[in-house]
Short mmCIF file of C-alpha atoms in Angstrom, two decimals:
data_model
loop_
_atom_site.label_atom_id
_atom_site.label_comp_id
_atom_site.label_asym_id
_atom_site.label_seq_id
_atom_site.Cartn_x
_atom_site.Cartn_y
_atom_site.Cartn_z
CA UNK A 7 -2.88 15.79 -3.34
CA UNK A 8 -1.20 14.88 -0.26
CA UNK A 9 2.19 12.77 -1.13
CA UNK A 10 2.59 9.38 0.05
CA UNK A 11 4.98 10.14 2.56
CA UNK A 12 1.86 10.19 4.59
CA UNK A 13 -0.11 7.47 3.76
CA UNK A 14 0.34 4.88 6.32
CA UNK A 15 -1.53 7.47 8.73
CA UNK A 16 -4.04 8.36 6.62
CA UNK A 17 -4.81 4.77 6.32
CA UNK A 18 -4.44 3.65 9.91
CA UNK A 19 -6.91 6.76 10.59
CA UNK A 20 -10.95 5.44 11.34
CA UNK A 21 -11.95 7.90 9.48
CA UNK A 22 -10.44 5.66 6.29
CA UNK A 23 -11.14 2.43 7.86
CA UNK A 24 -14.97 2.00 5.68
CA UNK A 25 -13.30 2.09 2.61
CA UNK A 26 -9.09 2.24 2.93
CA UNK A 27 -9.69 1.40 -0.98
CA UNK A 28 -9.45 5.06 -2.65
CA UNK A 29 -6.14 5.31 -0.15
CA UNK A 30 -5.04 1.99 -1.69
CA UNK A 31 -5.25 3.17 -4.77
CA UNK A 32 -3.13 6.34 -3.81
CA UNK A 33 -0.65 4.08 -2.32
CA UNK A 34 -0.10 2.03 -5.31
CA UNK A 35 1.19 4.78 -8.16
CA UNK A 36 4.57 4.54 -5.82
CA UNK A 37 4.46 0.75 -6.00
CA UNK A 38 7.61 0.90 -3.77
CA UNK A 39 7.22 4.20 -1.27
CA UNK A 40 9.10 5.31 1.53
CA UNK A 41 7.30 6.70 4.57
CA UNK A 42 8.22 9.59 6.32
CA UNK A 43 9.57 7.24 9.31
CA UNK A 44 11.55 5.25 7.19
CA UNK A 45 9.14 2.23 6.68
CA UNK A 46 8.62 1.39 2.62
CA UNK A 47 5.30 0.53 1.56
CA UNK A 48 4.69 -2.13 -1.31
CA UNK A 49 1.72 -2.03 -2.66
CA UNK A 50 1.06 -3.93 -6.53
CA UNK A 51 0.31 -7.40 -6.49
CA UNK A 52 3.67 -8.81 -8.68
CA UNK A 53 6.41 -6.53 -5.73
CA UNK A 54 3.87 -7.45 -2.81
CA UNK A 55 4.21 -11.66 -4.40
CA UNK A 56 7.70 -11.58 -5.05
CA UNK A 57 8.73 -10.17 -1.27
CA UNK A 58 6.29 -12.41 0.40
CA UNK A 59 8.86 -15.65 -1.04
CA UNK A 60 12.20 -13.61 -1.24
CA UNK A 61 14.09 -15.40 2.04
CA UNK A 62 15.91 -11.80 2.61
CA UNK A 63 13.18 -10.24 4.40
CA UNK A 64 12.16 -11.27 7.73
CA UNK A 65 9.58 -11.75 9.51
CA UNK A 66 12.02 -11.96 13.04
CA UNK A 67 13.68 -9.27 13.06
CA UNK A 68 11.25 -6.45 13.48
CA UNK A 69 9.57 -5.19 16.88
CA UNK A 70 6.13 -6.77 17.14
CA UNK A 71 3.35 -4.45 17.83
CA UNK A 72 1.89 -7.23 19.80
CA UNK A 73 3.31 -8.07 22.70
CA UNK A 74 3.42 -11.66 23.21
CA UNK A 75 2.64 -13.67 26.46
CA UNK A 76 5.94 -15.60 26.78
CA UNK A 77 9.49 -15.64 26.28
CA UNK A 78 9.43 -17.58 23.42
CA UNK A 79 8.37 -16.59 19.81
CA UNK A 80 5.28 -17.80 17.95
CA UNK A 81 5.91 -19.13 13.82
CA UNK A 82 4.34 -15.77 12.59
CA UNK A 83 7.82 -13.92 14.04
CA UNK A 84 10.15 -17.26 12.55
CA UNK A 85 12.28 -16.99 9.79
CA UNK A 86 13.16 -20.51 8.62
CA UNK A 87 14.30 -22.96 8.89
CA UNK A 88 13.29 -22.35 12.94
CA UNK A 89 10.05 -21.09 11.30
CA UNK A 90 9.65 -24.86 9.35
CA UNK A 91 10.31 -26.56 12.36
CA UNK A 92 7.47 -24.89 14.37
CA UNK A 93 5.40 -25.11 11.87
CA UNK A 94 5.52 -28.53 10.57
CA UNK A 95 4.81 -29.82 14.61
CA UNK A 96 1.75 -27.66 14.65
CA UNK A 97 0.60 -28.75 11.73
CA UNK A 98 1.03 -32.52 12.89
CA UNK A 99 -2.57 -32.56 15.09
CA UNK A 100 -4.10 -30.02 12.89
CA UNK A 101 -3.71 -31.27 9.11
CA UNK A 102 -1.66 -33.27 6.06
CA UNK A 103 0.48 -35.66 6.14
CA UNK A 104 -0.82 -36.80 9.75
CA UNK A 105 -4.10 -36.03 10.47
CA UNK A 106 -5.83 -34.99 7.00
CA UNK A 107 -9.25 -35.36 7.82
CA UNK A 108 -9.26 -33.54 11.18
CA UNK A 109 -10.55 -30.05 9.45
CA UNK A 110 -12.38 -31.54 6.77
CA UNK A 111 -14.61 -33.65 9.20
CA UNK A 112 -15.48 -30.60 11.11
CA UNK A 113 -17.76 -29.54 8.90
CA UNK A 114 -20.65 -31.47 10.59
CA UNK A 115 -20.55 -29.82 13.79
CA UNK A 116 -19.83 -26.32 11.83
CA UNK A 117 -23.11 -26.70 10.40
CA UNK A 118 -24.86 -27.24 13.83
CA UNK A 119 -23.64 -24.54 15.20
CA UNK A 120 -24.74 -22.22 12.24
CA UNK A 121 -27.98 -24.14 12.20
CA UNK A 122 -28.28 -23.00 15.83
CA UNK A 123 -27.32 -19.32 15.76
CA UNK A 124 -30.13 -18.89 13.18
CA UNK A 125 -32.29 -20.74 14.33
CA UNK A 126 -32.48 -18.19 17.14
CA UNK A 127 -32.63 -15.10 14.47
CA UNK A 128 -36.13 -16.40 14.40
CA UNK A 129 -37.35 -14.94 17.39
CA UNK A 130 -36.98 -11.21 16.06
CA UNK A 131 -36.92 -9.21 12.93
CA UNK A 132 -32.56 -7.82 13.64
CA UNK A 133 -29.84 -8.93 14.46
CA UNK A 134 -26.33 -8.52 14.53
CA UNK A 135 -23.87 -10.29 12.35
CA UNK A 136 -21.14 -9.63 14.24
CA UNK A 137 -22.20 -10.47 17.75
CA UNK A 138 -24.80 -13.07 16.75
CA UNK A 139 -23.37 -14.92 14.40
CA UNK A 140 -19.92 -13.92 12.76
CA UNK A 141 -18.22 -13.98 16.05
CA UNK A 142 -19.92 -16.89 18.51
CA UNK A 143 -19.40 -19.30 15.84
CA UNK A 144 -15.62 -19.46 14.85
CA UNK A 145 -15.11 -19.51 18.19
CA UNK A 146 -16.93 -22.59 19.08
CA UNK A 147 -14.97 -24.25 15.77
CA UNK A 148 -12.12 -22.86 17.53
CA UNK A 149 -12.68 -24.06 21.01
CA UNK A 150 -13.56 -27.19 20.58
CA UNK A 151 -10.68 -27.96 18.02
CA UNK A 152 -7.85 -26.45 20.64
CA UNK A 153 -9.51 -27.59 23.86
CA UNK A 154 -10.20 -24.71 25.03
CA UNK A 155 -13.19 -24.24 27.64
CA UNK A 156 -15.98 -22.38 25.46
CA UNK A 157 -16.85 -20.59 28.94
CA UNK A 158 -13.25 -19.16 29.24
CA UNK A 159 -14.26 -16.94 26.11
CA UNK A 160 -15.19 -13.94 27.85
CA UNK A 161 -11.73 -13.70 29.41
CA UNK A 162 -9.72 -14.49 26.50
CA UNK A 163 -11.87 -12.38 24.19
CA UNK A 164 -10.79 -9.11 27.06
CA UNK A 165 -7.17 -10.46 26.88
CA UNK A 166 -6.81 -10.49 22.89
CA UNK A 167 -8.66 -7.21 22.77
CA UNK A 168 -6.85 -5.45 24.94
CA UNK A 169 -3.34 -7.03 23.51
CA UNK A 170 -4.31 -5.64 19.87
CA UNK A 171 -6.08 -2.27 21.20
CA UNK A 172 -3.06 -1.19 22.52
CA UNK A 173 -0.79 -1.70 18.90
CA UNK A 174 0.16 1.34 18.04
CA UNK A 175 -0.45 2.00 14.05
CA UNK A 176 0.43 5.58 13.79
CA UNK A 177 -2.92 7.11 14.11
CA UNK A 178 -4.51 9.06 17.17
CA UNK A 179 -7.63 7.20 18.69
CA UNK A 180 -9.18 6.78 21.90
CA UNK A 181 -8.31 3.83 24.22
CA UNK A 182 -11.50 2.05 24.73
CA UNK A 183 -12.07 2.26 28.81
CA UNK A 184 -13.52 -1.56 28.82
CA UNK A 185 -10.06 -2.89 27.85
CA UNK A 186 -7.03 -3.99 30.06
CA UNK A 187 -3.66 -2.58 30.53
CA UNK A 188 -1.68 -4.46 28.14
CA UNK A 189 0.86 -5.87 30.62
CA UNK A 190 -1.60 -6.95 32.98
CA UNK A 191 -3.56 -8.51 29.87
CA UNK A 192 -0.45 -9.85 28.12
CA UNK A 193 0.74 -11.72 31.92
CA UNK A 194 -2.84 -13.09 32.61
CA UNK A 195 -3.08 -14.90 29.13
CA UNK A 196 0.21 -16.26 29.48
CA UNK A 197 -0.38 -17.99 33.24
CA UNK A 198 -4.32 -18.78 31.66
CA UNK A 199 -2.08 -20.40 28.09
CA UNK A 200 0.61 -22.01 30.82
CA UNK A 201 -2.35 -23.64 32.97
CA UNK A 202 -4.20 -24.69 30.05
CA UNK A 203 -1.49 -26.42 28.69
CA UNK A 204 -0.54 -27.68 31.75
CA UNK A 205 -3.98 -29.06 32.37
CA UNK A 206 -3.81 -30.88 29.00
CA UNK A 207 -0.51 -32.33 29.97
CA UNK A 208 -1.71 -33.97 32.55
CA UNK A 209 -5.44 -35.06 31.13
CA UNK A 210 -4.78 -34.96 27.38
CA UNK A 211 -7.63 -34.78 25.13
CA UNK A 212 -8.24 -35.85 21.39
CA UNK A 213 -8.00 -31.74 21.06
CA UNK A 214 -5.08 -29.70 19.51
CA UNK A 215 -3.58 -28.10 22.20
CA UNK A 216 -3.55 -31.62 23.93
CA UNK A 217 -1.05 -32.99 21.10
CA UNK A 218 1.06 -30.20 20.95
CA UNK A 219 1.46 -30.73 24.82
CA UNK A 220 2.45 -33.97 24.54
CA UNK A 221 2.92 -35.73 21.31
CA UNK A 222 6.34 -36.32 19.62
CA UNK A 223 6.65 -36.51 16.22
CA UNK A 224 9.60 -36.30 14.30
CA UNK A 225 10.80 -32.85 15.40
CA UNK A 226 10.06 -33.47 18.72
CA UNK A 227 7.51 -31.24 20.91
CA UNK A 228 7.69 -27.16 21.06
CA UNK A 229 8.83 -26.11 24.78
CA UNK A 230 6.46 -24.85 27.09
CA UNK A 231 7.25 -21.03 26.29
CA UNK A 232 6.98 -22.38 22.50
CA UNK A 233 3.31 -23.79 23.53
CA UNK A 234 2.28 -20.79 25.30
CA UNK A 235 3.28 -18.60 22.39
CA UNK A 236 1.71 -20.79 19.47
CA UNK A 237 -1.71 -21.46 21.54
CA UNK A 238 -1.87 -17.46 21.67
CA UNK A 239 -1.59 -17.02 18.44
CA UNK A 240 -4.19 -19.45 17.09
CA UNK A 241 -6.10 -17.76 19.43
CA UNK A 242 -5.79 -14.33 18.27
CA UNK A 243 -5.61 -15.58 14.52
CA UNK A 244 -8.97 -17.77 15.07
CA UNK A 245 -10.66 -15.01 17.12
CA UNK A 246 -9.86 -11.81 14.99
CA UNK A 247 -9.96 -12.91 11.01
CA UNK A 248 -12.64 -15.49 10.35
CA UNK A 249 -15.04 -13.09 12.36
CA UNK A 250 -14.13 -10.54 9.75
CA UNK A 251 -14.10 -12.78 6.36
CA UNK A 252 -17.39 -13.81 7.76
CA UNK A 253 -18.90 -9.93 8.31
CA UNK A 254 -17.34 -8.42 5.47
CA UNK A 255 -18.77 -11.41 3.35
CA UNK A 256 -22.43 -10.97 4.53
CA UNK A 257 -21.57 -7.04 4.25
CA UNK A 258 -20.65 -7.57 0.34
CA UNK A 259 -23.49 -9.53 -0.48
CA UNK A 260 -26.03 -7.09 1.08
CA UNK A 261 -24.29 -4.41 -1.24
CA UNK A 262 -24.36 -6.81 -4.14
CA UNK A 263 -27.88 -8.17 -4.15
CA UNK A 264 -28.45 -10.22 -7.12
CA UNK A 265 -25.07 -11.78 -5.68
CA UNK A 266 -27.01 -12.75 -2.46
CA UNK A 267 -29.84 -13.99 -4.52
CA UNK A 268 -27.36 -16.10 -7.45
CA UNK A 269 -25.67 -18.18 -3.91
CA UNK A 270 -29.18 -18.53 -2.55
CA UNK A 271 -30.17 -20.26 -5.43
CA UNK A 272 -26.67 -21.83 -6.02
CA UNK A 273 -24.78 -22.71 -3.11
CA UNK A 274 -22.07 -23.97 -5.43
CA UNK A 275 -21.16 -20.59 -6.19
CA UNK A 276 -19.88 -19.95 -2.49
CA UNK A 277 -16.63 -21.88 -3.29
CA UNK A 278 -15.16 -19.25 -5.98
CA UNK A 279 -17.19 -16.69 -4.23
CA UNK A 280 -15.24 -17.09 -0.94
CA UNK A 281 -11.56 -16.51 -2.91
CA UNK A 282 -12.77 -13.52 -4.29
CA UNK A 283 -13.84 -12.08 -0.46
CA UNK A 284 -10.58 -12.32 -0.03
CA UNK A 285 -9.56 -10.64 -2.92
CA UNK A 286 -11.92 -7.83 -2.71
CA UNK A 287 -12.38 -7.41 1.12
CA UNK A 288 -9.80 -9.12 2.64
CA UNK A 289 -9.60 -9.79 6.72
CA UNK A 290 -5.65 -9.04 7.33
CA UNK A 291 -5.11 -5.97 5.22
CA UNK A 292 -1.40 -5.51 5.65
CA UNK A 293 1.54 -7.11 6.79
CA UNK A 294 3.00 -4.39 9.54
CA UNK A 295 5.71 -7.62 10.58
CA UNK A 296 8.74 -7.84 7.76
CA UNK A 297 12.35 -6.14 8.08
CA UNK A 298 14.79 -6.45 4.79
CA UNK A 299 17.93 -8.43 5.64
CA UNK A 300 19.61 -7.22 2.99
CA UNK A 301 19.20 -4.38 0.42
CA UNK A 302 16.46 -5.63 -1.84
CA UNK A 303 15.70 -4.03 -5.20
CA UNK A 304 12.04 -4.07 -6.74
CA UNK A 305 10.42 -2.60 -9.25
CA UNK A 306 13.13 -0.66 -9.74
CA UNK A 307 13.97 0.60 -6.51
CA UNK A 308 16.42 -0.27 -4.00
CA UNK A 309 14.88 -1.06 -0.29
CA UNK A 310 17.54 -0.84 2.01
CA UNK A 311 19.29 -3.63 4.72
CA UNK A 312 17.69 -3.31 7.58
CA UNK A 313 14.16 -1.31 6.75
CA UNK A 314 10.77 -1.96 7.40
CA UNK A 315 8.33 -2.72 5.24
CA UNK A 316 4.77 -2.95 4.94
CA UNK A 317 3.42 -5.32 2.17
CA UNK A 318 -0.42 -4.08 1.68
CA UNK A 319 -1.83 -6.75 0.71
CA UNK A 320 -5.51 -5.40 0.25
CA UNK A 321 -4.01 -3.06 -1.89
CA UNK A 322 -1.99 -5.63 -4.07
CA UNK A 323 -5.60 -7.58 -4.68
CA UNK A 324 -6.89 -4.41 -6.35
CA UNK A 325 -4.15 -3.78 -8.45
CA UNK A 326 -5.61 -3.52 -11.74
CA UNK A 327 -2.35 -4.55 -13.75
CA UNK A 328 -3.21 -7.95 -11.90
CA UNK A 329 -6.87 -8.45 -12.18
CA UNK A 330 -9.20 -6.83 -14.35
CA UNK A 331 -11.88 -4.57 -13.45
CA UNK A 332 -10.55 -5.11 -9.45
CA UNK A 333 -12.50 -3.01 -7.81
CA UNK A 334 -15.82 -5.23 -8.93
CA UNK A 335 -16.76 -7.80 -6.77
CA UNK A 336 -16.81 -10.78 -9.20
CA UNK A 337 -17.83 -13.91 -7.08
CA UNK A 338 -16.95 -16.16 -10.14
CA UNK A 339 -14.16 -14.65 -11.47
CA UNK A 340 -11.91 -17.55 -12.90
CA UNK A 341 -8.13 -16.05 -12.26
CA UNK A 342 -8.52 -14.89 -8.37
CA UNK A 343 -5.00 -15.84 -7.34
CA UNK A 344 -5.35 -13.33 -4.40
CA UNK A 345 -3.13 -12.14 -1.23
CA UNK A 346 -5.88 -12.42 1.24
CA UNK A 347 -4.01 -15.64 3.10
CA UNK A 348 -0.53 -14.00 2.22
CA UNK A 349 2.00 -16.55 0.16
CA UNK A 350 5.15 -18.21 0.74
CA UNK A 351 6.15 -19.76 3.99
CA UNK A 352 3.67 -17.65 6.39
CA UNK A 353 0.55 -18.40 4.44
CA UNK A 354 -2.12 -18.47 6.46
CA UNK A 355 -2.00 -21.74 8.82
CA UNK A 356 -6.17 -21.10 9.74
CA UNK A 357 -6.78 -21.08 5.85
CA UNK A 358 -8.62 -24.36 4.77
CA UNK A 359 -10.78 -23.67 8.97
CA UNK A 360 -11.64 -20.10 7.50
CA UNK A 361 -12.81 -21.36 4.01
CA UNK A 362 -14.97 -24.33 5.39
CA UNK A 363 -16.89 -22.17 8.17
CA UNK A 364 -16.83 -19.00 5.18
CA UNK A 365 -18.81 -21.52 3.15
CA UNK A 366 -21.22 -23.35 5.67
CA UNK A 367 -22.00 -19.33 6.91
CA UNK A 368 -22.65 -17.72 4.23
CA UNK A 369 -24.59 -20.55 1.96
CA UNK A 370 -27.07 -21.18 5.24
CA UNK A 371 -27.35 -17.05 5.58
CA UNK A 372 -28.61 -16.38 1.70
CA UNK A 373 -30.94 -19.92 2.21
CA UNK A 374 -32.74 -18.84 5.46
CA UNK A 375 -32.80 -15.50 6.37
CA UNK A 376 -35.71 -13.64 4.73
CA UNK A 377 -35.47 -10.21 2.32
CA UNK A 378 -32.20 -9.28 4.69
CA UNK A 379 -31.26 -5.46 4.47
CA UNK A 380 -28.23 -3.58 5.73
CA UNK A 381 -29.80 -1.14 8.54
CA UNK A 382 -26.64 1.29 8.09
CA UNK A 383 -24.30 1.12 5.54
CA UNK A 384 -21.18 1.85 6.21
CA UNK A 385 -21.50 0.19 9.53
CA UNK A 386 -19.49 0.94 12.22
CA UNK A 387 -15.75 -0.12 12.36
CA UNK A 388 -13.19 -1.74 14.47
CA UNK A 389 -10.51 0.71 15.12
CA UNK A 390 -8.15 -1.60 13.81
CA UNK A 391 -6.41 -0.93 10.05
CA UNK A 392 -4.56 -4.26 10.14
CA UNK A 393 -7.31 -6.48 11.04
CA UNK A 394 -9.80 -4.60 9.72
CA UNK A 395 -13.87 -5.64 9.94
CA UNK A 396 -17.16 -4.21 11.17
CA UNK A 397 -17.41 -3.62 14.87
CA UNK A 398 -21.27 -4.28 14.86
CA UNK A 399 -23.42 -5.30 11.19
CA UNK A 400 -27.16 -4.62 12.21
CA UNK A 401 -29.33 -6.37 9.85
CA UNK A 402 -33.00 -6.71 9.28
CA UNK A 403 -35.08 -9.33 7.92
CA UNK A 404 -38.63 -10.68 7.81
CA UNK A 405 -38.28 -14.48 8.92
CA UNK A 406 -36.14 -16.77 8.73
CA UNK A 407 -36.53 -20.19 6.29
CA UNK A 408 -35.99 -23.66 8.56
CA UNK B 22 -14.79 -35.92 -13.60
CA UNK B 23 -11.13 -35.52 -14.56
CA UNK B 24 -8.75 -33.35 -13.26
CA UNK B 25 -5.13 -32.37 -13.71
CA UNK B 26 -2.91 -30.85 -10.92
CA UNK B 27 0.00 -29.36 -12.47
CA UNK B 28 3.39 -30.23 -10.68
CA UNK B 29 5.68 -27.63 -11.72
CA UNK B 30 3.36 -24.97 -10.56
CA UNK B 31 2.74 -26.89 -7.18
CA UNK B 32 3.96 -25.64 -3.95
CA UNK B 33 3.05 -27.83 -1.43
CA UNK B 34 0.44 -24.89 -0.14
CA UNK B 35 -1.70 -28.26 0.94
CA UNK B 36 -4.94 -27.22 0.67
CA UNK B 37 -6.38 -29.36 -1.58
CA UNK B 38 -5.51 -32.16 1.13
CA UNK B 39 -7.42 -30.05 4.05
CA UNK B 40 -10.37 -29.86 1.87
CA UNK B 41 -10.14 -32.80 -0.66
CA UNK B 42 -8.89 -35.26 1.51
CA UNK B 43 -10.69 -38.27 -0.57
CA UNK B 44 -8.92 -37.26 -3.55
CA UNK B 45 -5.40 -35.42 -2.74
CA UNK B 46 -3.10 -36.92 -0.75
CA UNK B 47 0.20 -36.01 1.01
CA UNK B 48 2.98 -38.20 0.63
CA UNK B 49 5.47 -36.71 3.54
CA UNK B 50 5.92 -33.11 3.45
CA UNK B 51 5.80 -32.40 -0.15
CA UNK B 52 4.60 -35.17 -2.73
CA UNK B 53 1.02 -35.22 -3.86
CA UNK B 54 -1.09 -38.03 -4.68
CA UNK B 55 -4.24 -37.73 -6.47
CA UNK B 56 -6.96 -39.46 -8.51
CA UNK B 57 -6.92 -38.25 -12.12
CA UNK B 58 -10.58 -39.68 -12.68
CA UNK B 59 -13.33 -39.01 -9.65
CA UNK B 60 -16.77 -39.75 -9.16
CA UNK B 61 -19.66 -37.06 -8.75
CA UNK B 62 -19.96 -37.70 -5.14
CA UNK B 63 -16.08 -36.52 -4.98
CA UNK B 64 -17.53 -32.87 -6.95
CA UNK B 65 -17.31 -30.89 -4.13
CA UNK B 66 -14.45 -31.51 -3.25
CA UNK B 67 -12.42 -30.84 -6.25
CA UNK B 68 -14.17 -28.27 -6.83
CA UNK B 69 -13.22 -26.63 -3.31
CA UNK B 70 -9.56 -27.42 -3.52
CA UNK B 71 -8.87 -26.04 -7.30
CA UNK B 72 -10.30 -22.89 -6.12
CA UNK B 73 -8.23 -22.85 -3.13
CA UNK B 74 -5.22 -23.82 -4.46
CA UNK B 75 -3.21 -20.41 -3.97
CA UNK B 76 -0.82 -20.90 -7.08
CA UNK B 77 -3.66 -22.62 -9.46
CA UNK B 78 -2.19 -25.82 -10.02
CA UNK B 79 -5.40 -27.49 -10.32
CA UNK B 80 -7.20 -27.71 -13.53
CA UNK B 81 -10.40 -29.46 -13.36
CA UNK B 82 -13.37 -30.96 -16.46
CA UNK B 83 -16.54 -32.49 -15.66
CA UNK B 84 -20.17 -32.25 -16.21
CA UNK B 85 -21.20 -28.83 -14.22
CA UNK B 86 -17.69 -27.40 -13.99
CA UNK B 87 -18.34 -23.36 -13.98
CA UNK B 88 -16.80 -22.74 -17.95
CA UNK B 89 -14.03 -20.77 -15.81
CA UNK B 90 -12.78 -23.97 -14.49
CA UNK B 91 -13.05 -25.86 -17.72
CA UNK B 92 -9.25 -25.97 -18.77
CA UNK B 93 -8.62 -29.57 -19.82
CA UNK B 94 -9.25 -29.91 -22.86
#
């Protein structure tokens, strides 16, 4: 057995990236594990909780492995109560107290645009989940909620690729040839962000990116560097995680059958079903991002001031002292308090966006697309361990219902 | 349908808000408002924010309420 000194490049290895689980699993009889560079691991459910709201790690301090298109720092790398401030001005155009209903009455136009990229399955007996239908649609959500031009895509899909292609996890791969130096892709997305934002100064829209340029609430508006820096990360985060809670779900129910066939028949079931996704295949499968502050003991050991760690959290969601029989998928299990959106301050700002299009995606997949099959299982996977999903999902099928 | 949302165990996560917003209400940053008593046309979404609410603070009994869900008494 190979000690666990190791494990962080075992796991950010493609070899592992089909099924990190069994490495997971490894990781978590050293709930607390220091790596052979110095960076602990947590891996059980109650540790990974408990760190995610202790206020002595940070989420500033470390060196991202993304580098970031402005001089300024987006909420994901604020500790509070900078972080609070940030956050509660983004949230002003995008949710609760001020504008509630701006997610919920998306759901309307979410369901077009699914109606729409099946409607075209029709015309053939495969497709691709990712490309035809995991990926185009959060990004129209996403586009049209930001103000983004949907015809920009292309370029901002090459920017965000190339930005997280070049992260460094601690495994050898090949750079893919199709993607952009990093500095040349990190100082194009920043003058594309500046414009945009710029543009929407000028000629605001009813759009998100059109408030945060010039609305002030009662924290006042972020700078321009602060703009630039939030509008990239909404970008990345709504480009590279629903796509993958949307694959991985149609994945899981093409492994789990009679699962496919229960939500077909009960669309209901797609609520609970969606939490336990993100329990059992969850899009962000570790946090590479937090630094101790101070020397923090749990579980019995001591994690130095100063360290890195890595809270896994798709290893905490299998931890079997949390949830019974947790390596089942269990799409109505009733206790599925999972780590898929994180906890504490940083929980995921995209989550109630991912969970509405989740719903409207898969319910309209299992009630029109005929007798689908997986045409390889695994399929083949993005290179990255952090953000972790199918590159491609080929699936076949003999019709589709209208 | 009635429903309960307990307020010791509520964080102010919000997502019952994004996804309920007919029957959970933020009151500034942190208090919640809510109707104890909703209508069937209001199902769905209680349904979808007690199973999104990340610490559980949202216990929910009604005709057609998955047994799982069925914690008031």
């Amino acid at each position: 057995m190979t000690a666990p000194e190791t494990m962080m490049r075992r796991i950010a290895d493609p070899a592992a990236r089909p099924d990190p689980y069994p490495l997971y699993e490894e990781l978590r009889r050293t709930p607390v594990a220091r790596q052979d560079d110095g960076v602990y691991t947590v891996s059980t459910y109650w540790e990974i909780r408990s760190l995610l709201n202790d206020p002595r790690v940070s989420s500033q301090t470390r060196p991202p492995l993304v580098p970031t298109p402005s001089g300024a720092r987006s909420m994901l790398r604020l500790d509070p109560a900078e972080h609070d401030r940030v956050r509660r001005i983004v949230t002003r155009p995008f949710g609760p107290p001020h504008t509630p209903r701006r997610v919920f009455e998306m759901r309307r136009g979410m369901a077009d645009t699914v109606r729409g990229l099946l409607d075209a399955f029709a015309d053939k007996d495969q497709a691709d989940i990712v490309d035809d239908f995991a990926y185009p649609f959060p990004i129209s959500v996403i586009c049209r909620l930001f103000g983004v031009p949907v015809e920009d895509e292309p370029r901002f899909h090459l920017w965000t690729e190339s930005l997280l292609g070049a992260a460094d996890f601690g495994a050898e791969h090949k750079p893919d040839p199709h993607l952009l130096d990093p500095d040349a892709a990190k100082i194009e997305m920043g003058g594309y962000l500046a414009e945009l934002f710029d543009k929407h100064r000028k000629d605001p829209g009813d759009d998100m990116f059109s408030a945060l340029a010039v609305d002030d609430g009662p924290d006042g508006r972020l700078t321009p560097p602060e703009q630039v820096a939030t509008g990239f990360l909404l970008l990345i985060a709504g480009h590279e995680t629903t796509v993958n809670l949307i694959t991985n779900g149609v994945l899981t129910l093409l492994r789990h059958p009679q699962e496919l066939k229960r939500l077909k028949d009960d669309p209901d079931l797609a609520v609970p079903m969606i939490e336990e996704l993100l329990r059992y295949e969850p899009p962000v499968q570790y946090l590479p991002n937090r630094r101790t502050m101070d020397a923090v003991e749990v579980a019995g050991t001591v994690i130095p001031k100063d360290t890195d760690v890595n809270l896994m959290l798709a290893a905490g969601n299998r931890d079997p002292r949390r949830f019974p029989d947790a390596d089942r998928f269990v799409p109505d299990r009733g206790d599925v308090e999972h780590l898929g959106f994180g906890n504490g301050v940083h929980y995921c700002f995209g989550a109630p966006l991912a969970r509405l299009e989740t719903r409207i995606a898969l319910t309209e997949f299992a009630r029109r697309v005929k007798g689908p099959e997986l045409v390889a299982d695994p399929p083949p996977y993005r290179v990255n361990p952090v953000l972790r999903g199918p590159r491609h999902l080929p699936v076949a099928y003999r019709g589709v219902r209208s | 349908m009635r429903l309960v949302v307990d307020l010791n165990r509520c964080q102010g996560y919000a997502q019952c808000a994004f996804l309920g917003p007919d029957v959970f209400r933020l009151h500034g940053e942190e208090s919640l408002l809510y109707d104890p008593v909703v209508g069937a046309e209001k199902r769905d979404q209680v349904l979808a924010a007690a199973a999104a609410c990340p610490v559980g603070a949202i216990l929910v009994d009604g005709p057609g309420v998955r047994e799982v869900d069925a914690v008031v008494g």
